[in-house]
CSV table of C-alpha atoms and ligand atoms in Angstrom, one decimal:
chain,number,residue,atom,x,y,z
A,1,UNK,CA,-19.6,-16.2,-13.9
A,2,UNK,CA,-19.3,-12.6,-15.1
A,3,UNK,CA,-16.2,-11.2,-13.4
A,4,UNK,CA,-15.4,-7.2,-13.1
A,5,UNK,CA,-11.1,-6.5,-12.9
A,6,UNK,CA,-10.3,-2.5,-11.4
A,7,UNK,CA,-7.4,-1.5,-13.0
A,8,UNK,CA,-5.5,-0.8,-15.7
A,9,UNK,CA,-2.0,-1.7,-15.7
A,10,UNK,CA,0.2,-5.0,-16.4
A,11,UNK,CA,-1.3,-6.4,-13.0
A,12,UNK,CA,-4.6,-6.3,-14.2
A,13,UNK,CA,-4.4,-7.6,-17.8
A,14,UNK,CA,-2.4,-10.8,-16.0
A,15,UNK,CA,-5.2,-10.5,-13.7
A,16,UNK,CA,-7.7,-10.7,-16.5
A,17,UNK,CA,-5.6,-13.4,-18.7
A,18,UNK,CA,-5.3,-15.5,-15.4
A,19,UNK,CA,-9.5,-15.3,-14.7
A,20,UNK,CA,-10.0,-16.0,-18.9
A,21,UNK,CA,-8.6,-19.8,-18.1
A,22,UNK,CA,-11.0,-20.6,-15.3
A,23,UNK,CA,-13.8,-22.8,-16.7
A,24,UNK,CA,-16.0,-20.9,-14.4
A,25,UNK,CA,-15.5,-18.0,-16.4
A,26,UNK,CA,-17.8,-17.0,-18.8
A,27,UNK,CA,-17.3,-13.0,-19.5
A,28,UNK,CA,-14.5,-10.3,-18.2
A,29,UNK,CA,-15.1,-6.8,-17.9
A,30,UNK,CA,-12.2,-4.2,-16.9
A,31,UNK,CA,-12.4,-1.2,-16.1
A,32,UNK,CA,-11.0,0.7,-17.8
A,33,UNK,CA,-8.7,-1.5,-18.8
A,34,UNK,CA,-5.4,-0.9,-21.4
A,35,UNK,CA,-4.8,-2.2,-25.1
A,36,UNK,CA,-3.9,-5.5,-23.8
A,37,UNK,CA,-6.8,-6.1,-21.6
A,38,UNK,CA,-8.9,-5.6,-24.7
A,39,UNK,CA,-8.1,-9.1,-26.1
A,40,UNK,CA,-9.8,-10.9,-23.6
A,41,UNK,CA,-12.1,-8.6,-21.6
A,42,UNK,CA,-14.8,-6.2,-22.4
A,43,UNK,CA,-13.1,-2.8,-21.8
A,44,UNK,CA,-15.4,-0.3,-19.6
A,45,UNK,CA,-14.9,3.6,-19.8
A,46,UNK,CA,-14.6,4.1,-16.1
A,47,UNK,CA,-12.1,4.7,-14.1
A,48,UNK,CA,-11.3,2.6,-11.0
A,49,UNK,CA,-11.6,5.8,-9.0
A,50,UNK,CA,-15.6,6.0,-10.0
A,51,UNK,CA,-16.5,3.8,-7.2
A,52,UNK,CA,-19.8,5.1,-8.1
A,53,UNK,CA,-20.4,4.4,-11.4
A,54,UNK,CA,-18.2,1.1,-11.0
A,55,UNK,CA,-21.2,-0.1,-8.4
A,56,UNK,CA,-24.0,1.0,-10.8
A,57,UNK,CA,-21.9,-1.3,-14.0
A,58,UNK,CA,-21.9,-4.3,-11.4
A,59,UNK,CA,-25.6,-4.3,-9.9
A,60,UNK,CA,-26.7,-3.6,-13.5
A,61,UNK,CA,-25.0,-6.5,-15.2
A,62,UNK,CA,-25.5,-8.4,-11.8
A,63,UNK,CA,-21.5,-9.2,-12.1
A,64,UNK,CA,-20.6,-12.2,-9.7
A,65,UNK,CA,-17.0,-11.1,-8.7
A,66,UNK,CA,-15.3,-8.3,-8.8
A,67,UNK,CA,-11.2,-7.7,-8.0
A,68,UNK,CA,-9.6,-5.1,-7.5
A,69,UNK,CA,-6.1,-4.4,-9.2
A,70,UNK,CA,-4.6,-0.8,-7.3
A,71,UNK,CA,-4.7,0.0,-3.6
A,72,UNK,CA,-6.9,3.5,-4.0
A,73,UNK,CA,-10.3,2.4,-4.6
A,74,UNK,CA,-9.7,-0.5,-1.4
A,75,UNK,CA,-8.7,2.5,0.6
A,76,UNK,CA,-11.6,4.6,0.0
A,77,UNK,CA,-14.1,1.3,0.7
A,78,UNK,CA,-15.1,0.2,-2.5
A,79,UNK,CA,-15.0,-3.4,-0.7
A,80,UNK,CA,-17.4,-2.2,2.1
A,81,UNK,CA,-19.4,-0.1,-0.4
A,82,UNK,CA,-20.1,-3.4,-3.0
A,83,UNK,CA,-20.8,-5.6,0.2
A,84,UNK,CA,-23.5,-3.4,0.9
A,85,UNK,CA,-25.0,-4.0,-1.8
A,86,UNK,CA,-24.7,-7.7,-1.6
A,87,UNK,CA,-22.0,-8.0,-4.2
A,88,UNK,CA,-19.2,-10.2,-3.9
A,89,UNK,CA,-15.5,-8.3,-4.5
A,90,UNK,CA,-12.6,-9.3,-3.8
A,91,UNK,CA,-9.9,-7.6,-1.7
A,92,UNK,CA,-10.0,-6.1,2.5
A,93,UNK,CA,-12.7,-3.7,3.9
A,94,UNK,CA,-12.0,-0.2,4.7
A,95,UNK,CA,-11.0,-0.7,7.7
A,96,UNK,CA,-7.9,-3.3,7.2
A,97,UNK,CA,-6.7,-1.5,3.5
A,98,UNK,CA,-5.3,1.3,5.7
A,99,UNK,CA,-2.3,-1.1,6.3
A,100,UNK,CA,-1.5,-0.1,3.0
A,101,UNK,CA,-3.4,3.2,3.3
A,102,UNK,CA,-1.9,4.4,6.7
A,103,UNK,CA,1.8,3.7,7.6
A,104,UNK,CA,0.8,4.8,11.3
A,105,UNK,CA,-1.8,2.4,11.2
A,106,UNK,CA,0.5,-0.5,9.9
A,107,UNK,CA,3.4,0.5,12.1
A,108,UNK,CA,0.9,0.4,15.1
A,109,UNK,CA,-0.5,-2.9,14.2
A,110,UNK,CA,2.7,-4.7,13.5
A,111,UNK,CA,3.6,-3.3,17.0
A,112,UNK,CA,0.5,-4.5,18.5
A,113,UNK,CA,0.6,-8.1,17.5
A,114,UNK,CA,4.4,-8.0,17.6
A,115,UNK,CA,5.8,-8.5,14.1
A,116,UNK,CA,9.5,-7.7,13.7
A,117,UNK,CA,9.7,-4.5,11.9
A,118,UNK,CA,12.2,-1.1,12.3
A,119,UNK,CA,11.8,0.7,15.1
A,120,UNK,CA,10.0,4.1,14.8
A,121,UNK,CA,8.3,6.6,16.2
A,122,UNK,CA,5.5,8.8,14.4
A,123,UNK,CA,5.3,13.0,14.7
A,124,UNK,CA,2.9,15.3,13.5
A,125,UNK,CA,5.2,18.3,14.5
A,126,UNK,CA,8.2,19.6,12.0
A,127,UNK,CA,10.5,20.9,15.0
A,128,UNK,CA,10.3,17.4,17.1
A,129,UNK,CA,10.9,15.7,13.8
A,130,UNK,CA,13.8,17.7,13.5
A,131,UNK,CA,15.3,17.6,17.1
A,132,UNK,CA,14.8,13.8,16.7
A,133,UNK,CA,17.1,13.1,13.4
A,134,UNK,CA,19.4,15.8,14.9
A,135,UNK,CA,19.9,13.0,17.9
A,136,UNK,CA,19.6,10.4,16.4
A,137,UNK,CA,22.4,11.4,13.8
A,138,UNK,CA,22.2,7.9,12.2
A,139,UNK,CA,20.7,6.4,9.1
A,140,UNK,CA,17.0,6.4,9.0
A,141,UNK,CA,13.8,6.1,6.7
A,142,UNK,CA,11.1,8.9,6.6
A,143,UNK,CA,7.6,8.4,5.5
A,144,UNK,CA,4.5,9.6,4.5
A,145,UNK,CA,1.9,8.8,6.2
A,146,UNK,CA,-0.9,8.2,3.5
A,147,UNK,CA,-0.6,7.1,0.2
A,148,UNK,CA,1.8,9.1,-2.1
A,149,UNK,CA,1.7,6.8,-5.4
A,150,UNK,CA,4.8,5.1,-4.3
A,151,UNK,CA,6.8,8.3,-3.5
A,152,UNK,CA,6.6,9.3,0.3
A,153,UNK,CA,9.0,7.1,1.6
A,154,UNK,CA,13.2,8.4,1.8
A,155,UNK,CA,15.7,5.9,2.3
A,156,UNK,CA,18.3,8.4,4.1
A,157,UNK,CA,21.8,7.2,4.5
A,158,UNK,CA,22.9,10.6,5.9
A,159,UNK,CA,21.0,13.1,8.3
A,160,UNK,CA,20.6,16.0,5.8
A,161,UNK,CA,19.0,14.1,3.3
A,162,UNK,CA,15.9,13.1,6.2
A,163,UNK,CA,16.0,16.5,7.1
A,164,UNK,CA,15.2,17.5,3.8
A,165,UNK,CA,13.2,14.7,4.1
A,166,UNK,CA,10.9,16.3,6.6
A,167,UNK,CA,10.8,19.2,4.9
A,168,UNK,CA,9.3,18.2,1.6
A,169,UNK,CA,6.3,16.2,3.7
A,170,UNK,CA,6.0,18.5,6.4
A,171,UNK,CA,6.6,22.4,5.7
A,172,UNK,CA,6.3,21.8,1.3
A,173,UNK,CA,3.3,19.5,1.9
A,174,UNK,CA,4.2,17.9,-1.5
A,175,UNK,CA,1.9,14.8,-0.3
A,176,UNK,CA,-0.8,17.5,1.0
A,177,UNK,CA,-3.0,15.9,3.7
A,178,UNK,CA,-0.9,12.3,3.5
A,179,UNK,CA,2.3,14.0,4.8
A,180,UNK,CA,0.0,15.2,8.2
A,181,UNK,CA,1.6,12.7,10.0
A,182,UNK,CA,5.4,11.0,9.2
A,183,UNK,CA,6.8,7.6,10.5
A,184,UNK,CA,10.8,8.1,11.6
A,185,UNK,CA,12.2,4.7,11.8
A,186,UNK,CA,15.7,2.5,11.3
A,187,UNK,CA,17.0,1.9,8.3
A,188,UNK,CA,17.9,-2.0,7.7
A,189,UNK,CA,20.7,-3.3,5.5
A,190,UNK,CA,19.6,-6.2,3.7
A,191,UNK,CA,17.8,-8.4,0.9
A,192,UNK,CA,14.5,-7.0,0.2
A,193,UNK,CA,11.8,-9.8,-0.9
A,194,UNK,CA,8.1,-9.5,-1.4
A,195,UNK,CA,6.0,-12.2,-0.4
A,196,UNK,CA,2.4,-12.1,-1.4
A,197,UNK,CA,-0.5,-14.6,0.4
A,198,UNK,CA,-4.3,-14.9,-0.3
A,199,UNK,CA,-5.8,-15.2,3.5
A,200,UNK,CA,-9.3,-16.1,4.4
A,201,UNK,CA,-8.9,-14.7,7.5
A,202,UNK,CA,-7.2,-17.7,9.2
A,203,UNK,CA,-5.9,-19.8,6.8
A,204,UNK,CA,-2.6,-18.6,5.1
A,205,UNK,CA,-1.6,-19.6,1.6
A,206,UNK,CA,1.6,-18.1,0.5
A,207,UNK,CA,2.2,-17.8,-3.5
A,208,UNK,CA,5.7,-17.4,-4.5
A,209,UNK,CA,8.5,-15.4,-3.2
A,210,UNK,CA,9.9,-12.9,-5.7
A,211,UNK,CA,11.7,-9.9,-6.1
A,212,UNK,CA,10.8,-6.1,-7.6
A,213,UNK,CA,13.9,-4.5,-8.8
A,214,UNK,CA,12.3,-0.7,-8.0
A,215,UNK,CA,15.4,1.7,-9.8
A,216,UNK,CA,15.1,3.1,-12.9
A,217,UNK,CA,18.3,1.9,-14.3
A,218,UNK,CA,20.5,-1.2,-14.5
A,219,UNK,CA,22.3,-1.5,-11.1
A,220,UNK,CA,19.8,0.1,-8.8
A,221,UNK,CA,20.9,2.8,-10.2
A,222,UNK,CA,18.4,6.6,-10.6
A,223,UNK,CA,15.0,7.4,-9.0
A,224,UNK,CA,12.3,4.7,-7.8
A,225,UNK,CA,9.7,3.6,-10.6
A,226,UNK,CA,6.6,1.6,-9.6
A,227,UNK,CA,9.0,-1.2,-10.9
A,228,UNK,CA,11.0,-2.1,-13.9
A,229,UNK,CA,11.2,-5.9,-13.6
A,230,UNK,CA,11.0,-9.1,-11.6
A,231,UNK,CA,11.3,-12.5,-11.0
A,232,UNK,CA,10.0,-15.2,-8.9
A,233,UNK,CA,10.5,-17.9,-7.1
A,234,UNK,CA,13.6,-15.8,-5.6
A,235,UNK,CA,16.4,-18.4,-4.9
A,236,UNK,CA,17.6,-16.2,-1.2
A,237,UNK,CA,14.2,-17.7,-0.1
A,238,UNK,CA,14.3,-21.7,0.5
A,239,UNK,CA,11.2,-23.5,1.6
A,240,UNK,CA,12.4,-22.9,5.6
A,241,UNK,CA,13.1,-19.3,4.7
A,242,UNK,CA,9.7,-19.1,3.3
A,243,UNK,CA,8.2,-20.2,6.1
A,244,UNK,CA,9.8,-18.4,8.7
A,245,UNK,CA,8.4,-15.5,6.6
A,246,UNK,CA,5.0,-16.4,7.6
A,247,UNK,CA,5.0,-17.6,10.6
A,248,UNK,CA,7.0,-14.5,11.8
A,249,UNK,CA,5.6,-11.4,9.8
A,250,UNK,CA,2.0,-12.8,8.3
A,251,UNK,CA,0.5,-15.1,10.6
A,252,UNK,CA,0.5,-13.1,13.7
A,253,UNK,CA,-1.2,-10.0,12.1
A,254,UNK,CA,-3.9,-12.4,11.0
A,255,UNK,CA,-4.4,-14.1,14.1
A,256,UNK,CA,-4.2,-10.4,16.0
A,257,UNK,CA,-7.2,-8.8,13.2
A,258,UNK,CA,-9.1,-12.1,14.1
A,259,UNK,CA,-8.9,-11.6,17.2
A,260,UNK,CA,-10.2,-8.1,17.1
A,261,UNK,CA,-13.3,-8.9,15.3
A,262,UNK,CA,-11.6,-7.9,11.7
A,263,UNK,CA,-10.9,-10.9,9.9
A,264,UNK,CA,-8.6,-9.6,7.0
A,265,UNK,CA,-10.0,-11.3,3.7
A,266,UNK,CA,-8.1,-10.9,0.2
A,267,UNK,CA,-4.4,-10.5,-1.0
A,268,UNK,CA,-2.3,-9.5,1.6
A,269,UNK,CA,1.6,-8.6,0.3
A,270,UNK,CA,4.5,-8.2,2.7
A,271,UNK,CA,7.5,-6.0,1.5
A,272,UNK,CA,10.2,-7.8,3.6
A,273,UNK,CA,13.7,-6.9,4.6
A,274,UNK,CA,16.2,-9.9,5.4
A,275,UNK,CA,19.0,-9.3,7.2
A,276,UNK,CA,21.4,-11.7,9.3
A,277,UNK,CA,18.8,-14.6,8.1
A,278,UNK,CA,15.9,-12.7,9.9
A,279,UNK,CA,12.8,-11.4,8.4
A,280,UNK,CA,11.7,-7.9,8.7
A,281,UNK,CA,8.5,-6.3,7.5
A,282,UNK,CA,8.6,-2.6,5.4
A,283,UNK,CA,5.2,-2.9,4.3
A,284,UNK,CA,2.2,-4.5,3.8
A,285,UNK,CA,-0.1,-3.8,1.0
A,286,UNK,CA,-3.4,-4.8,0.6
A,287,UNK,CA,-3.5,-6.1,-3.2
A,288,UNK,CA,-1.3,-8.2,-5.7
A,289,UNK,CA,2.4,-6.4,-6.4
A,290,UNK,CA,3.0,-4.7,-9.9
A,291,UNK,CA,5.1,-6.4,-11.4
A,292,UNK,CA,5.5,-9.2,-9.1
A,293,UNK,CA,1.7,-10.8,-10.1
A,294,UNK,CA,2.9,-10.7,-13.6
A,295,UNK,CA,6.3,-12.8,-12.9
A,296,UNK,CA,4.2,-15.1,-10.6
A,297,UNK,CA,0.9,-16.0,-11.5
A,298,UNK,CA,2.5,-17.5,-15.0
A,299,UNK,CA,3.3,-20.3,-13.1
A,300,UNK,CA,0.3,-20.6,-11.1
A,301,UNK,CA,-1.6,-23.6,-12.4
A,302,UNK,CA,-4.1,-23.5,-9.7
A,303,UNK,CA,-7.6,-21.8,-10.6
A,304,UNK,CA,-7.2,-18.0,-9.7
A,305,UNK,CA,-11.2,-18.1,-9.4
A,306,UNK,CA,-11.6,-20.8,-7.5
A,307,UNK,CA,-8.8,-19.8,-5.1
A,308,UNK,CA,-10.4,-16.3,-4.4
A,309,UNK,CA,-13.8,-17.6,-3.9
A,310,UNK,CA,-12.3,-19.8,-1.3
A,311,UNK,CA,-10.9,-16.8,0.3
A,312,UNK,CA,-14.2,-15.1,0.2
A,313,UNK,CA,-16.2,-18.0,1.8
A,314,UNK,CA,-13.1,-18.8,4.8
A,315,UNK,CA,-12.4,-22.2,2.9
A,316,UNK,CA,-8.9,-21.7,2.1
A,317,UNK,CA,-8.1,-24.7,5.1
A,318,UNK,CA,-6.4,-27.6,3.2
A,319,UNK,CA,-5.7,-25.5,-0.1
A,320,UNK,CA,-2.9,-26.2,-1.9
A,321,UNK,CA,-1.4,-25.1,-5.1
A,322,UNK,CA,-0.3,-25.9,-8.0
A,323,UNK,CA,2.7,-24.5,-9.3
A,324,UNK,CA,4.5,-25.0,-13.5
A,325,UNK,CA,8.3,-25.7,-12.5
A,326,UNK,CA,11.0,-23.2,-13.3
A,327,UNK,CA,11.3,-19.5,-12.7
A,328,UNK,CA,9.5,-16.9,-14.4
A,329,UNK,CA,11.3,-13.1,-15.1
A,330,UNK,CA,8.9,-10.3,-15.9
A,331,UNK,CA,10.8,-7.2,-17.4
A,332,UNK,CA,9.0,-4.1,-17.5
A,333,UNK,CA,9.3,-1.8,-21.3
A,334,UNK,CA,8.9,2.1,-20.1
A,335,UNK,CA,8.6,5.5,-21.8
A,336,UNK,CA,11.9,7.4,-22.4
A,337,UNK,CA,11.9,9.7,-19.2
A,338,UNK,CA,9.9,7.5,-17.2
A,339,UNK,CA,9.3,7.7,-14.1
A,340,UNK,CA,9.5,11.6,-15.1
A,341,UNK,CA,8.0,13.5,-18.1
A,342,UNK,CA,7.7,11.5,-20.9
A,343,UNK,CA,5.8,11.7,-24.7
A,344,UNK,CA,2.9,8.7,-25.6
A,345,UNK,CA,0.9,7.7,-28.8
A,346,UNK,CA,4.4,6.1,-30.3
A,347,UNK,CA,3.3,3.2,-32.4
A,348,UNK,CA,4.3,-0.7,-30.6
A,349,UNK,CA,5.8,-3.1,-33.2
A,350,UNK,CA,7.1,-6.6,-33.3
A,351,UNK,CA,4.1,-8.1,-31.2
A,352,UNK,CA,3.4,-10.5,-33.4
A,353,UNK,CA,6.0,-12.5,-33.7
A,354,UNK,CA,6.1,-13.2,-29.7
A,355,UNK,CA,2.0,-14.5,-30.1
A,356,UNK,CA,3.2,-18.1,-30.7
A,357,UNK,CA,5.3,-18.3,-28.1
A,358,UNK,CA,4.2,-21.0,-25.2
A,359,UNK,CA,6.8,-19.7,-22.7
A,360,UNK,CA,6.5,-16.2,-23.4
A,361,UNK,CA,3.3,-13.9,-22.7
A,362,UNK,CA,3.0,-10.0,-22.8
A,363,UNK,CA,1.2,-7.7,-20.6
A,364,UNK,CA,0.1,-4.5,-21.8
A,365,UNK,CA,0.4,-1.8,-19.2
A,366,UNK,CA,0.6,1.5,-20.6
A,367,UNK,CA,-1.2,0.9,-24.4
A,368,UNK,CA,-4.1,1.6,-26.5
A,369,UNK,CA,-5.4,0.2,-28.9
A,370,UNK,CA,-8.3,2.1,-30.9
A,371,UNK,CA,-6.1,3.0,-34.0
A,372,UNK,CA,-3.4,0.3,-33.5
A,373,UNK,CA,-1.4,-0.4,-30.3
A,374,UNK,CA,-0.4,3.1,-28.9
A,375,UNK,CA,2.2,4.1,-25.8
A,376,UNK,CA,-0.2,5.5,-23.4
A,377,UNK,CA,1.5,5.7,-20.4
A,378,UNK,CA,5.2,5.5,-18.4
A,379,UNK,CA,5.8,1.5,-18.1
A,380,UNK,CA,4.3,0.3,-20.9
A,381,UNK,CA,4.7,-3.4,-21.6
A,382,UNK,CA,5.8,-6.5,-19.5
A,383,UNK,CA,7.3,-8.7,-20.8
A,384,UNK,CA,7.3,-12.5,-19.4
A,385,UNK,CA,9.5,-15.9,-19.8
A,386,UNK,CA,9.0,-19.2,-18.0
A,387,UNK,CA,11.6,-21.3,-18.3
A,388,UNK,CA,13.4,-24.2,-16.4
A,389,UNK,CA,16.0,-21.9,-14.9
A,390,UNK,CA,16.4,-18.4,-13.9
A,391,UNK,CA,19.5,-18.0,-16.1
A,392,UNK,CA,17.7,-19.8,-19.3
A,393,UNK,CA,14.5,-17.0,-18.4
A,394,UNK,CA,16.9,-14.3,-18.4
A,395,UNK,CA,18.3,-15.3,-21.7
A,396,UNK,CA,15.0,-15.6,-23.1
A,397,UNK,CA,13.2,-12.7,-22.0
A,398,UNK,CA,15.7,-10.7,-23.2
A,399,UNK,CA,15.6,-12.4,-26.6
A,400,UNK,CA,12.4,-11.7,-26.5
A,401,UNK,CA,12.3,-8.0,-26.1
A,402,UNK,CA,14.9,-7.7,-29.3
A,403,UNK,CA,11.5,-8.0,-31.5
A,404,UNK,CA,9.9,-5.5,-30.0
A,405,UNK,CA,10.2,-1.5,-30.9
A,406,UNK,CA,8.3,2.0,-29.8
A,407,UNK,CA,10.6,5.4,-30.0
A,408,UNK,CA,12.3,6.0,-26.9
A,409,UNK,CA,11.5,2.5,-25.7
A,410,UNK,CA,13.5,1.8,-22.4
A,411,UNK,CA,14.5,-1.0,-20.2
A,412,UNK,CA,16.9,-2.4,-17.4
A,413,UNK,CA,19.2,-5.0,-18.9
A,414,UNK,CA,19.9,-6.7,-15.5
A,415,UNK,CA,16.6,-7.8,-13.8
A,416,UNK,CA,17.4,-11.6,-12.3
A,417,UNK,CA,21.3,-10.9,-12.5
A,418,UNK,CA,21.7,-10.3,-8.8
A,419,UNK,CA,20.6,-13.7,-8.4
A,420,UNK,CA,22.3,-15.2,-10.5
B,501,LIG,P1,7.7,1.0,1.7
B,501,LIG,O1,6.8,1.7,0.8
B,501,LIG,O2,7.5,1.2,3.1
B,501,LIG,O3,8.0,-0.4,1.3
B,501,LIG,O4,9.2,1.6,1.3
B,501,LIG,C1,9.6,1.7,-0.1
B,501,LIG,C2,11.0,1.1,-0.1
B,501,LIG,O5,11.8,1.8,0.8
B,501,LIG,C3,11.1,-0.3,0.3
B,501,LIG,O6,10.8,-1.2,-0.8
B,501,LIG,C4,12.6,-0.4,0.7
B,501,LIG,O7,13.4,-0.5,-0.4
B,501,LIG,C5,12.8,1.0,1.3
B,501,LIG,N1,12.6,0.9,2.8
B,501,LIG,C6,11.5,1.2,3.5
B,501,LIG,N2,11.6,1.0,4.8
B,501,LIG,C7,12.9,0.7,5.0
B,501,LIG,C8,13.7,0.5,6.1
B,501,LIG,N3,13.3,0.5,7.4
B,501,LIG,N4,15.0,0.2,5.9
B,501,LIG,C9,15.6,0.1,4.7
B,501,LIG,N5,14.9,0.4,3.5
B,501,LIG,C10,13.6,0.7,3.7
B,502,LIG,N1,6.0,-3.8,-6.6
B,502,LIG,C1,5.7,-2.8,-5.7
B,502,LIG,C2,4.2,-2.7,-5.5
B,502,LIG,O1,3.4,-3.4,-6.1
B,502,LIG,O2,3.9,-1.9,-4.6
């Protein structure tokens, strides 16, 4: 099969290292791809935004599957657009990506086919947005509507800070059209765990549970990043707990799409709040978590092809999968001043020495590699250990990372400690 991975950060080159072990694999493009994703894959000059030009690569080279790495291009119906054309891809329609795409839209359905989320209520209007905190006079979570690349949503412990809030999305417009509309709901106290399934549909598989840690620094401490580490399984989650998970907050939002003609098809990733040993949903997105793919699918054994072909054709009934033992930490290397300003084209060293090791892999997010391996972007490397327990991993990834150097390399020193 010739496969075709969107994308270009550490998701997709685990994406792409996962694929280059199926033996139905015989050639990976990516596109475009990073410095990693260049070991194993044919890298393509075009972004994943070009849903254009990425349909006119596939029908060309008559590619058999494609996946999809980030949420964008599955919002604006690349899915619907390839399935036009009779090409398989892999990932929801239009249609069902505004889960990720809309919060309205998520917060509606979850409502609709009653999943347990925070209560909310939606306005389009500054001055009722206002009134409403003003009454409320509690803790609360504002949100963008559409997609703001991770950065529409305020936690807000205290009422001026969601009426400042407000004002950024809805008088400054700094998410333009995506702020039209903001979600107002409860804030919950609790553990935060993502839980990501393949569905077909109807048939649930769950992969592992694991947890992001989102904050720049060690502690939770500075601005939200697209995510600086993480590790799975997460030992708050037993098998019960797991469970629970999907029975409460998946299954009846794929039952409820069935049921309205929209079968949802592809990755489907829950960002869940626990609290008092119930599960709450804060998201959904509609693709595989950055960095949680690259701290789980290491210990996937399982074909990754196989599976999503299964979850194309609705035959994920009676799947099960095969898992290595042990716990796997992925901890992300950034750019000094990420997720701010910060300077790229500083030279990567110490690779090398890591290439031999069974239990340790490296993702390439941010990187080049034209004229040597180059910084090209804010999180730059991920850097993974399996091992037989979460404490050994933590040990070991961070052993790991000593060899490796760029100027103004960053990292948090305390991914996995919480559960330990
Ligand atoms: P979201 O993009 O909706 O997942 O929100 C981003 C982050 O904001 C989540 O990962 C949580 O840490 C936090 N968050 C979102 N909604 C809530 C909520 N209702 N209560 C507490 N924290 C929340
Ligand atoms: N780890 C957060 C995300 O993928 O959205």
């Amino acid at each position: 099969m010739k496969i075709l991975i969107i994308g270009s950060g550490g998701r997709e080159h685990c994406l792409v290292w996962k694929v280059a072990q199926s033996p139905l694999v015989d050639k990976i493009y990516c596109a475009p791809g990073n410095g990693g994703t260049k070991s194993l894959a044919e890298n393509l000059d075009i972004a994943a935004t070009n849903i254009k030009g990425l349909l006119k690569f596939a029908l060309d080279e008559k590619i058999d599957l494609t996946i999809v790495g980030p949420e964008a291009p599955l919002v604006e119906g690349m899915v619907n657009i390839f399935q036009a054309q009779g090409l398989k891809i892999f990932g929801p329609q239009k249609e069902l990506a505004l889960l990720e795409g809309s919060k309205v839209f998520a917060k509606e359905a979850m409502k609709r086919f009653d999943v347990p989320t925070a209560d909310f209520k939606v306005f389009t209007d500054y001055n009722q947005a206002r009134e409403y905190i003003e009454l409320k006079n509690s803790p609360l979570v504002v949100k963008a509507d559409g997609l703001a690349a991770g950065k529409g949503v305020f936690v807000c412990k205290e009422t001026p800070q969601a009426l400042e809030a407000i004002k950024t999305i809805m008088l400054d417009k700094k998410f333009g059209s995506a702020g039209e509309r903001v979600v107002i709901e409860e804030l919950i106290d609790g553990q935060e765990v993502s839980v990501l399934v393949f569905t077909d549909g109807d048939t649930i598989i769950p992969l592992l549970s694991s947890q992001d840690h989102k904050r720049a620094f060690d502690n939770d401490q500075g601005p939200n990043t697209g995510g600086m580490g993480a590790y799975a399984p997460a030992p708050l989650l037993d098998e019960a707990g797991l469970k629970d998970i999907i029975d409460k907050t998946f299954r009846p939002l794929v039952r409820g799409f069935k049921a309205e003609g929209k079968p949802y098809k592809g990755m489907l990733y829950g960002g869940i709040m626990i609290k008092d040993n119930k599960p709450y949903i804060l998201e959904y997105n509609v693709r595989f978590g950055d960095p949680e793919t690259q701290a789980i699918l290491p210990k996937l054994k399982s074909d990754l092809v196989e599976l999503m072909l299964k979850t194309l054709s609705g035959e994920l009934s009676g799947v099960s999968l095969d898992w290595e033992p042990g716990f796997c930490i992925c901890v992300v290397l950034a750019s000094g001043g990420y997720p701010g300003s910060y300077e790229k084209n500083k030279v990567i060293e110490g690779l090398e020495s890591l290439a031999s090791k069974k239990d340790i892999f490296v993702f390439h997010a941010g990187t080049t590699n034209n004229d040597g391996l180059l910084t090209s972007g804010g999180r730059v490397l991920n850097v993974v250990a399996l091992a037989d327990s979460l404490k050994k991993a933590q040990t070991e990834v961070y052993q790991a990372i000593e060899s490796i150097h760029f100027d103004k390399m960053f990292y948090r020193r305390d991914i996995a400690s919480k559960a330990l």
